[in-house]
Amino acid sequence: MPSEETKILLRESEIPQRWYNINSDLPAPLAPPIHPGTGKPLGPEDLAPLFPMELIKQEVSMEPYVEIPDDIMRIYKLWRPSPLYRAHRLEKHLGTPARIYYKNESFSPPGSHKPNTAVAQAYYNKQEGVRRIATETGAGQWGSALSFGCCLFGLECTVYMVKVSYEQKPYRRVLMETWGATVHPSPTTLTKAGQSILEKTPDSPGSLGIAISEAVEDAATHDDTKYSLGSVLNHVLLHQTIVGQEAKAQLKLVDEEPDVIVGCVGGGSNFAGLAFPFVKDKISGKEIDIVACEPESCPTLTRGLYKYDFGDTAQLTPLVKMYTLGHTFVPAPIHAGGLRYHGDAPQLCLLVNQKVIEARAYHQLTTFEAALTFTRIEGFLPAPETAHCIRAGIDEALKCKDTGEEKCILIGYSGHGFFDLGAYERYLADDLVDYEYPQEKIEAALKDLPEIQEPV
Amino acid sequence: MPSEETKILLRESEIPQRWYNINSDLPAPLAPPIHPGTGKPLGPEDLAPLFPMELIKQEVSMEPYVEIPDDIMRIYKLWRPSPLYRAHRLEKHLGTPARIYYKNESFSPPGSHKPNTAVAQAYYNKQEGVRRIATETGAGQWGSALSFGCCLFGLECTVYMVKVSYEQKPYRRVLMETWGATVHPSPTTLTKAGQSILEKTPDSPGSLGIAISEAVEDAATHDDTKYSLGSVLNHVLLHQTIVGQEAKAQLKLVDEEPDVIVGCVGGGSNFAGLAFPFVKDKISGKEIDIVACEPESCPTLTRGLYKYDFGDTAQLTPLVKMYTLGHTFVPAPIHAGGLRYHGDAPQLCLLVNQKVIEARAYHQLTTFEAALTFTRIEGFLPAPETAHCIRAGIDEALKCKDTGEEKCILIGYSGHGFFDLGAYERYLADDLVDYEYPQEKIEAALKDLPEIQEPV
C-alpha cells in the first residue's frame, strides 16, 4: 500500500552496508581514461600522486559491491538514512493521480548529497596517512562538503574557490572556514597554474577549470597532500549509491516501485547516486523511465558529443569518453551553479548513449517556477540545481493528470536553497532570464575536441 | 541501555497527539495580565480584536492537555517527530562520562522550532475566517516561521521587520517572500505608530518594540486581520511542548531520563517547549536540573526584577508579571538576535521565581567558542541562540569529567546557523566582543517600571 505517512524512515541499522558499483552491470565496457601526455590508457600509477590507493582501486573495480567501513558509517549516521518524503500536498495541489516521492538529502550538515562521498574520500585519505586534501569549488557546495569531511577526520583541507564566487558568496566561504578549511580565491599566486593566469589576466574572475588546475598542482607538488574531486569519477558515483539503495528499501516498505525517476545532473554524482541502484533493475528488465535533468544553458547530455575530452580547460587532466560541450565551453551565468560542467560522468554518459537513461534540458525560469510551487506547497526551499528535477517531476505528474495514469514518481531532492536566496530574490523580482545557447557556439567549442583513438 | 545509535527516531504515529499545558501543574497561580488602559485584569473580549477565540481559550485554559487538530498534525509531519541525537563524538572529544543528547529542531522548513506554533496559529486563524495575519520580526526567525505557516494554510502574512535587520539580512526577508509574505521595513508610513516615529526620527533604524506596535495596530484596525506573537504568551509555549514530549518518549526508548536539561531563552517558547514536560516530573519529585540559558548582555532572568511590565517599548501591550529589564531596555548588538527581549514568558518566570528552573547567563564569545567546537566535532552548525545552551551543555559535561558523574544531559538544539554566517565570520576573524551590561544601566531602566497592584 502506498504511503499514507509523510516521511518513510529507515532505522540506522537498515542503512545499506555496501555501495553499489555499476561497473559490474554496465551494458557495454567503459572506455578507459587516457593519459594527456602519452595518449595511452591511464594506469593506477598515474593516479597515485593524486588519490589514495583504495580510491584508485574503487575507480577501476568490477566488484558489484564495496563494503562501507564502520568509521564512515558512524559519520553517515549524522544524517543517514535520509528520509523519503511522500509529497501528499503537492499531489493534491497538482490534482494528479500520480504518487510523488522525494528523497531528501538536504539534512546533511553541509545541506546536500555531497558529503556521502566527501566523508568517504576523507576517510581513505586519512587511512593512508595523508595530512591534507586540496580541491576546487565553484558555487561552494562541494567545498563545504569536503571541509566537513576533512574536519571530522582531522585532515587539513585547502579549497581553491573560483574568485567570482569567493567574492559573491562569502557565506559559503565562511561555512568552509567554520569547519576549519583554508579557502583561497582562485586564481592564486600559490601555484604555477594560478601565477600564469594572473600574469596574463591580473583581474581574472577565475573558473572551475583554473581552480581544478590549481588544486591538482597543489596535490601533485606536496608529498603529504592529495587531491579530491566531488563528481564525475567512478568512485565518487559509487559512494553516492547509498542514496538510491536507501530509496529502494524505503519504497519497498510501502509496496512501491518507481515508474519514473528524475534527478538533476551537473557532473552526474547526485543523479547516479539515486538512479544507479534502479538502473540495475532496468537492465534486468523492469520498466522505469530514468530521466537526467540538465540546464538548457549547459546541455551536455542533450546537445553534446559522446567523445573523448579533457576534464578541465587547461588540458591537464586525463581524457575521458563522455558527452561534452568541449573543454573550452563557457557556461552562461545561471544560478544552478552546480550544473555548469562541460562534461559528465563517463558511467552516466555510457548509459545515456545506450538509451538506458534519458536526458532532458530545462530553462532557468521554468525550474524556478517549479521551485516556488514546491516551496509554497511542500514547504521546503530547494537548491536551484534540485529545482531542475522538481520541474521534471511536476511535469510527469501533470502528464499523469492528463492520461489518468497512477505512476509512482521518485524525485532526487539533492539539497536546500538557503545559500541561494539571492537567486530567489531575482526570480521574485522578475529579474532572471533564460539563456538560449546558440547551436553555433556549441559547435565552435566542439571543434576543439582532441582526436583520440579509442583503445580496443 | 543508553543509545548506541546516533539518532533516536520516533515513527510519525508516535508523535504526541496533545500539547501539554503547564497551567494545570504550576506550583503557584499565574498573575493575570493587566489592561494597559484600565489597569484591570484582561478579559477575553480585550484580546478578541487581536487573536482568534480558540487561541484566547488556550491562553487561559487550565486543562492539562489540548488535542492537536489533524490539519496541524499533517503539516507537523513535514519535520516531526524531530530526531533526538546522541552526541557520541562530542562526548568522546570532551572525555566526559556524561551522555549528551540534543533534540534537533533545525530540520523544519524555516530551520528552527518556531513553526511548531506558527503552523498552529495559522490553522486557528484560518478556522475562524481570518484572511491575513500581521506580525513583527527582529532577526527574521519568527517572521520566516509565520510566513511558512500562513503559506501552507493559504493566509496572507504581513511582516513588520525591524528596519536595520531588513537591510542587514536580506536573505531572511527573501525567505519570507518566497513563502508569499509581504515584508515591510519598520517603522513604516502604513501605521500611525510608524508615522509618529518617522516624524520624530526619519532615520529610525526601528526596534522590536516599534514593530510590535505596528503589527498590533495593523491587526486592530483591519477586520479581516489578526495579530500573532512568536513567544512569551501561554498558547505559544503550549504549542512548543510537542518538542519536550517527543524528547521524553525518545529518551524512554533508550532507557534514559535526563539529569540536566539546558535550553536557550529569548522570550521563552523554545526553552519551555523542551523543558515543561519535564518540569511536570520535577514538580512530582524527580531530580532534574533545568537550566535556562540567556545572554549576559540581556540578563532578564538573572538580573531583572520579577514585576509587572509592558511587553513593548511604546506601552501599548498588556502588562504581565515577569522578570524584566524594563520596557525601555536597549539590548547590545549581540548576534543571538532572538535572545534580546527585555522580558520573558510569565509561565517560565514564575517557575524561575519558584526555583523550579535555574537561570544562567553567558557572554557572547564563550557561546561562539562552544558553537565552533560543536560544529567541528558534531558537524552541524548551530544558530547563535542555540550556542548558549550548547555552552551550558558542554560545561555540564566537563563538570562530570571532574566529578566522574555519568549524567544524562539534554540540550535543546533550537535551530541552524545558515543565516548567521556573518556572525561566525566575525568570530573567526576575532572581531566579536562581549558586552558587560553595567548594573547602573539595568537599574536605570528598571526605575521606569509601572507600579501595579497584583490582583488577588
mmCIF file of N, CA and C in Angstrom, chain A residues 75-76 78-80 82-83 103-119 137 139-149 172 175 179 230-231 236 239-240 242-243 246 264 269-271 338-339 381-386 412-420, chain B residues 107 379-380 418:
data_model
loop_
_atom_site.group_PDB
_atom_site.id
_atom_site.type_symbol
_atom_site.label_atom_id
_atom_site.label_comp_id
_atom_site.label_asym_id
_atom_site.label_seq_id
_atom_site.Cartn_x
_atom_site.Cartn_y
_atom_site.Cartn_z
ATOM 1 N N ILE A 75 29.756 8.302 10.722
ATOM 2 C CA ILE A 75 29.515 9.703 10.339
ATOM 3 C C ILE A 75 28.271 9.810 9.454
ATOM 4 N N TYR A 76 28.073 8.851 8.562
ATOM 5 C CA TYR A 76 26.828 8.835 7.772
ATOM 6 C C TYR A 76 25.613 8.974 8.690
ATOM 7 N N LEU A 78 24.987 10.692 11.096
ATOM 8 C CA LEU A 78 24.584 12.047 11.474
ATOM 9 C C LEU A 78 23.366 12.491 10.657
ATOM 10 N N TRP A 79 23.238 11.995 9.445
ATOM 11 C CA TRP A 79 22.061 12.372 8.641
ATOM 12 C C TRP A 79 21.441 11.205 7.872
ATOM 13 N N ARG A 80 22.076 10.071 7.859
ATOM 14 C CA ARG A 80 21.550 8.904 7.161
ATOM 15 C C ARG A 80 20.911 7.931 8.146
ATOM 16 N N SER A 82 18.536 9.009 5.155
ATOM 17 C CA SER A 82 17.796 10.259 4.934
ATOM 18 C C SER A 82 16.326 9.917 4.661
ATOM 19 N N PRO A 83 15.421 10.811 5.030
ATOM 20 C CA PRO A 83 14.004 10.483 4.842
ATOM 21 C C PRO A 83 13.580 10.482 3.374
ATOM 22 N N LYS A 103 13.415 11.958 -2.295
ATOM 23 C CA LYS A 103 14.472 11.509 -1.385
ATOM 24 C C LYS A 103 15.244 12.743 -0.961
ATOM 25 N N ASN A 104 15.161 13.062 0.350
ATOM 26 C CA ASN A 104 15.638 14.361 0.821
ATOM 27 C C ASN A 104 17.051 14.296 1.417
ATOM 28 N N GLU A 105 18.019 14.733 0.623
ATOM 29 C CA GLU A 105 19.421 14.736 1.046
ATOM 30 C C GLU A 105 19.844 16.068 1.667
ATOM 31 N N SER A 106 18.888 16.955 1.919
ATOM 32 C CA SER A 106 19.245 18.314 2.359
ATOM 33 C C SER A 106 19.543 18.413 3.853
ATOM 34 N N PHE A 107 19.354 17.325 4.603
ATOM 35 C CA PHE A 107 19.554 17.408 6.049
ATOM 36 C C PHE A 107 20.976 17.066 6.488
ATOM 37 N N SER A 108 21.864 16.786 5.549
ATOM 38 C CA SER A 108 23.264 16.590 5.937
ATOM 39 C C SER A 108 23.804 17.919 6.448
ATOM 40 N N PRO A 109 24.830 17.890 7.310
ATOM 41 C CA PRO A 109 25.342 19.176 7.822
ATOM 42 C C PRO A 109 25.671 20.204 6.742
ATOM 43 N N PRO A 110 26.295 19.821 5.602
ATOM 44 C CA PRO A 110 26.512 20.865 4.590
ATOM 45 C C PRO A 110 25.277 21.127 3.724
ATOM 46 N N GLY A 111 24.230 20.339 3.847
ATOM 47 C CA GLY A 111 22.974 20.670 3.178
ATOM 48 C C GLY A 111 22.714 20.016 1.842
ATOM 49 N N SER A 112 23.520 19.015 1.459
ATOM 50 C CA SER A 112 23.303 18.341 0.172
ATOM 51 C C SER A 112 23.779 16.895 0.252
ATOM 52 N N HIS A 113 23.699 16.223 -0.917
ATOM 53 C CA HIS A 113 24.188 14.844 -1.028
ATOM 54 C C HIS A 113 25.709 14.753 -1.001
ATOM 55 N N LYS A 114 26.399 15.871 -1.223
ATOM 56 C CA LYS A 114 27.856 15.823 -1.437
ATOM 57 C C LYS A 114 28.656 15.111 -0.334
ATOM 58 N N PRO A 115 28.287 15.260 0.939
ATOM 59 C CA PRO A 115 29.109 14.584 1.958
ATOM 60 C C PRO A 115 29.104 13.057 1.879
ATOM 61 N N ASN A 116 28.165 12.454 1.141
ATOM 62 C CA ASN A 116 28.211 10.994 1.012
ATOM 63 C C ASN A 116 29.561 10.531 0.467
ATOM 64 N N THR A 117 30.122 11.290 -0.438
ATOM 65 C CA THR A 117 31.454 10.935 -0.942
ATOM 66 C C THR A 117 32.565 11.698 -0.219
ATOM 67 N N ALA A 118 32.287 12.924 0.218
ATOM 68 C CA ALA A 118 33.339 13.703 0.895
ATOM 69 C C ALA A 118 33.835 12.969 2.135
ATOM 70 N N VAL A 119 32.916 12.408 2.904
ATOM 71 C CA VAL A 119 33.286 11.688 4.123
ATOM 72 C C VAL A 119 34.097 10.443 3.767
ATOM 73 N N THR A 137 36.321 24.428 -5.774
ATOM 74 C CA THR A 137 34.868 24.533 -5.676
ATOM 75 C C THR A 137 34.416 25.737 -6.475
ATOM 76 N N ALA A 139 30.469 27.054 -6.895
ATOM 77 C CA ALA A 139 29.466 27.709 -6.062
ATOM 78 C C ALA A 139 29.692 27.443 -4.575
ATOM 79 N N GLY A 140 30.403 26.379 -4.246
ATOM 80 C CA GLY A 140 30.762 26.166 -2.849
ATOM 81 C C GLY A 140 30.169 24.927 -2.202
ATOM 82 N N GLN A 141 29.258 24.258 -2.886
ATOM 83 C CA GLN A 141 28.601 23.081 -2.298
ATOM 84 C C GLN A 141 29.622 21.967 -2.047
ATOM 85 N N TRP A 142 30.462 21.685 -3.022
ATOM 86 C CA TRP A 142 31.448 20.623 -2.860
ATOM 87 C C TRP A 142 32.527 21.022 -1.837
ATOM 88 N N GLY A 143 32.993 22.242 -1.914
ATOM 89 C CA GLY A 143 33.998 22.694 -0.952
ATOM 90 C C GLY A 143 33.479 22.582 0.475
ATOM 91 N N SER A 144 32.211 22.912 0.684
ATOM 92 C CA SER A 144 31.616 22.793 2.015
ATOM 93 C C SER A 144 31.626 21.348 2.482
ATOM 94 N N ALA A 145 31.242 20.446 1.575
ATOM 95 C CA ALA A 145 31.143 19.032 1.954
ATOM 96 C C ALA A 145 32.515 18.459 2.285
ATOM 97 N N LEU A 146 33.522 18.797 1.471
ATOM 98 C CA LEU A 146 34.852 18.243 1.753
ATOM 99 C C LEU A 146 35.437 18.864 3.021
ATOM 100 N N SER A 147 35.178 20.147 3.254
ATOM 101 C CA SER A 147 35.635 20.785 4.505
ATOM 102 C C SER A 147 35.061 20.041 5.705
ATOM 103 N N PHE A 148 33.781 19.736 5.609
ATOM 104 C CA PHE A 148 33.094 18.985 6.660
ATOM 105 C C PHE A 148 33.738 17.605 6.852
ATOM 106 N N GLY A 149 33.919 16.887 5.749
ATOM 107 C CA GLY A 149 34.508 15.539 5.830
ATOM 108 C C GLY A 149 35.903 15.561 6.421
ATOM 109 N N ARG A 172 29.260 30.999 1.945
ATOM 110 C CA ARG A 172 29.746 29.668 1.596
ATOM 111 C C ARG A 172 31.192 29.500 2.065
ATOM 112 N N LEU A 175 31.327 29.166 5.792
ATOM 113 C CA LEU A 175 30.917 27.825 6.216
ATOM 114 C C LEU A 175 32.110 26.864 6.160
ATOM 115 N N TRP A 179 34.339 24.981 9.401
ATOM 116 C CA TRP A 179 34.801 23.596 9.538
ATOM 117 C C TRP A 179 36.332 23.513 9.465
ATOM 118 N N GLY A 230 34.674 16.109 -6.553
ATOM 119 C CA GLY A 230 33.350 15.934 -5.968
ATOM 120 C C GLY A 230 32.323 15.283 -6.863
ATOM 121 N N SER A 231 32.721 14.952 -8.119
ATOM 122 C CA SER A 231 31.763 14.309 -9.026
ATOM 123 C C SER A 231 32.525 13.589 -10.130
ATOM 124 N N VAL A 236 33.418 8.349 -6.986
ATOM 125 C CA VAL A 236 32.521 9.362 -6.413
ATOM 126 C C VAL A 236 31.066 8.911 -6.587
ATOM 127 N N HIS A 239 30.141 6.070 -4.167
ATOM 128 C CA HIS A 239 29.784 6.463 -2.795
ATOM 129 C C HIS A 239 28.359 7.012 -2.708
ATOM 130 N N GLN A 240 27.896 7.609 -3.792
ATOM 131 C CA GLN A 240 26.557 8.203 -3.755
ATOM 132 C C GLN A 240 25.445 7.157 -3.860
ATOM 133 N N ILE A 242 24.535 4.997 -2.023
ATOM 134 C CA ILE A 242 23.813 4.773 -0.773
ATOM 135 C C ILE A 242 22.429 5.422 -0.842
ATOM 136 N N VAL A 243 22.338 6.507 -1.591
ATOM 137 C CA VAL A 243 21.067 7.249 -1.690
ATOM 138 C C VAL A 243 19.992 6.386 -2.365
ATOM 139 N N GLU A 246 18.958 3.245 -0.362
ATOM 140 C CA GLU A 246 18.011 3.579 0.706
ATOM 141 C C GLU A 246 16.621 3.830 0.136
ATOM 142 N N CYS A 264 18.747 15.782 -10.970
ATOM 143 C CA CYS A 264 19.494 16.795 -11.714
ATOM 144 C C CYS A 264 20.937 16.340 -11.917
ATOM 145 N N SER A 269 27.095 12.895 -10.160
ATOM 146 C CA SER A 269 27.160 12.037 -8.975
ATOM 147 C C SER A 269 25.845 12.004 -8.211
ATOM 148 N N ASN A 270 25.160 13.137 -8.130
ATOM 149 C CA ASN A 270 23.864 13.151 -7.460
ATOM 150 C C ASN A 270 22.881 12.254 -8.193
ATOM 151 N N PHE A 271 22.825 12.433 -9.487
ATOM 152 C CA PHE A 271 21.881 11.651 -10.284
ATOM 153 C C PHE A 271 22.198 10.157 -10.194
ATOM 154 N N GLY A 338 25.925 24.439 -9.708
ATOM 155 C CA GLY A 338 26.437 23.074 -9.697
ATOM 156 C C GLY A 338 26.164 22.297 -10.972
ATOM 157 N N LEU A 339 25.444 22.909 -11.911
ATOM 158 C CA LEU A 339 25.086 22.179 -13.143
ATOM 159 C C LEU A 339 25.774 22.765 -14.370
ATOM 160 N N LEU A 381 12.554 24.661 0.838
ATOM 161 C CA LEU A 381 13.162 25.517 -0.181
ATOM 162 C C LEU A 381 14.290 24.753 -0.882
ATOM 163 N N PRO A 382 14.109 24.377 -2.151
ATOM 164 C CA PRO A 382 15.150 23.595 -2.825
ATOM 165 C C PRO A 382 16.268 24.450 -3.416
ATOM 166 N N ALA A 383 17.428 23.846 -3.586
ATOM 167 C CA ALA A 383 18.524 24.494 -4.314
ATOM 168 C C ALA A 383 18.120 24.639 -5.782
ATOM 169 N N PRO A 384 18.679 25.640 -6.477
ATOM 170 C CA PRO A 384 18.346 25.807 -7.901
ATOM 171 C C PRO A 384 18.694 24.579 -8.738
ATOM 172 N N GLU A 385 19.706 23.845 -8.322
ATOM 173 C CA GLU A 385 20.038 22.602 -9.031
ATOM 174 C C GLU A 385 18.872 21.622 -8.903
ATOM 175 N N THR A 386 18.438 21.422 -7.648
ATOM 176 C CA THR A 386 17.339 20.492 -7.357
ATOM 177 C C THR A 386 16.069 20.883 -8.106
ATOM 178 N N GLY A 412 14.854 13.205 -6.938
ATOM 179 C CA GLY A 412 16.079 13.331 -6.131
ATOM 180 C C GLY A 412 16.196 14.750 -5.587
ATOM 181 N N TYR A 413 15.864 14.899 -4.297
ATOM 182 C CA TYR A 413 15.922 16.237 -3.680
ATOM 183 C C TYR A 413 17.338 16.400 -3.117
ATOM 184 N N SER A 414 18.214 16.979 -3.937
ATOM 185 C CA SER A 414 19.641 16.905 -3.629
ATOM 186 C C SER A 414 20.129 17.900 -2.595
ATOM 187 N N GLY A 415 19.423 19.037 -2.418
ATOM 188 C CA GLY A 415 19.944 19.994 -1.442
ATOM 189 C C GLY A 415 19.013 21.168 -1.220
ATOM 190 N N HIS A 416 19.250 21.900 -0.121
ATOM 191 C CA HIS A 416 18.393 23.052 0.179
ATOM 192 C C HIS A 416 18.940 24.320 -0.475
ATOM 193 N N GLY A 417 18.079 25.352 -0.482
ATOM 194 C CA GLY A 417 18.428 26.586 -1.166
ATOM 195 C C GLY A 417 18.736 27.756 -0.243
ATOM 196 N N PHE A 418 19.102 27.470 1.017
ATOM 197 C CA PHE A 418 19.340 28.571 1.958
ATOM 198 C C PHE A 418 20.498 29.484 1.532
ATOM 199 N N PHE A 419 21.410 28.963 0.716
ATOM 200 C CA PHE A 419 22.516 29.806 0.251
ATOM 201 C C PHE A 419 22.223 30.392 -1.137
ATOM 202 N N ASP A 420 21.024 30.199 -1.603
ATOM 203 C CA ASP A 420 20.681 30.626 -2.964
ATOM 204 C C ASP A 420 19.547 31.629 -2.966
ATOM 205 N N PHE B 107 15.523 20.951 11.432
ATOM 206 C CA PHE B 107 15.143 20.389 10.137
ATOM 207 C C PHE B 107 13.759 20.835 9.655
ATOM 208 N N GLY B 379 29.484 18.328 13.637
ATOM 209 C CA GLY B 379 29.228 18.571 12.220
ATOM 210 C C GLY B 379 28.187 19.626 11.930
ATOM 211 N N PHE B 380 27.162 19.738 12.761
ATOM 212 C CA PHE B 380 26.072 20.678 12.492
ATOM 213 C C PHE B 380 26.413 22.085 12.984
ATOM 214 N N PHE B 418 22.671 28.735 9.357
ATOM 215 C CA PHE B 418 22.991 29.063 7.966
ATOM 216 C C PHE B 418 22.750 30.541 7.636
#
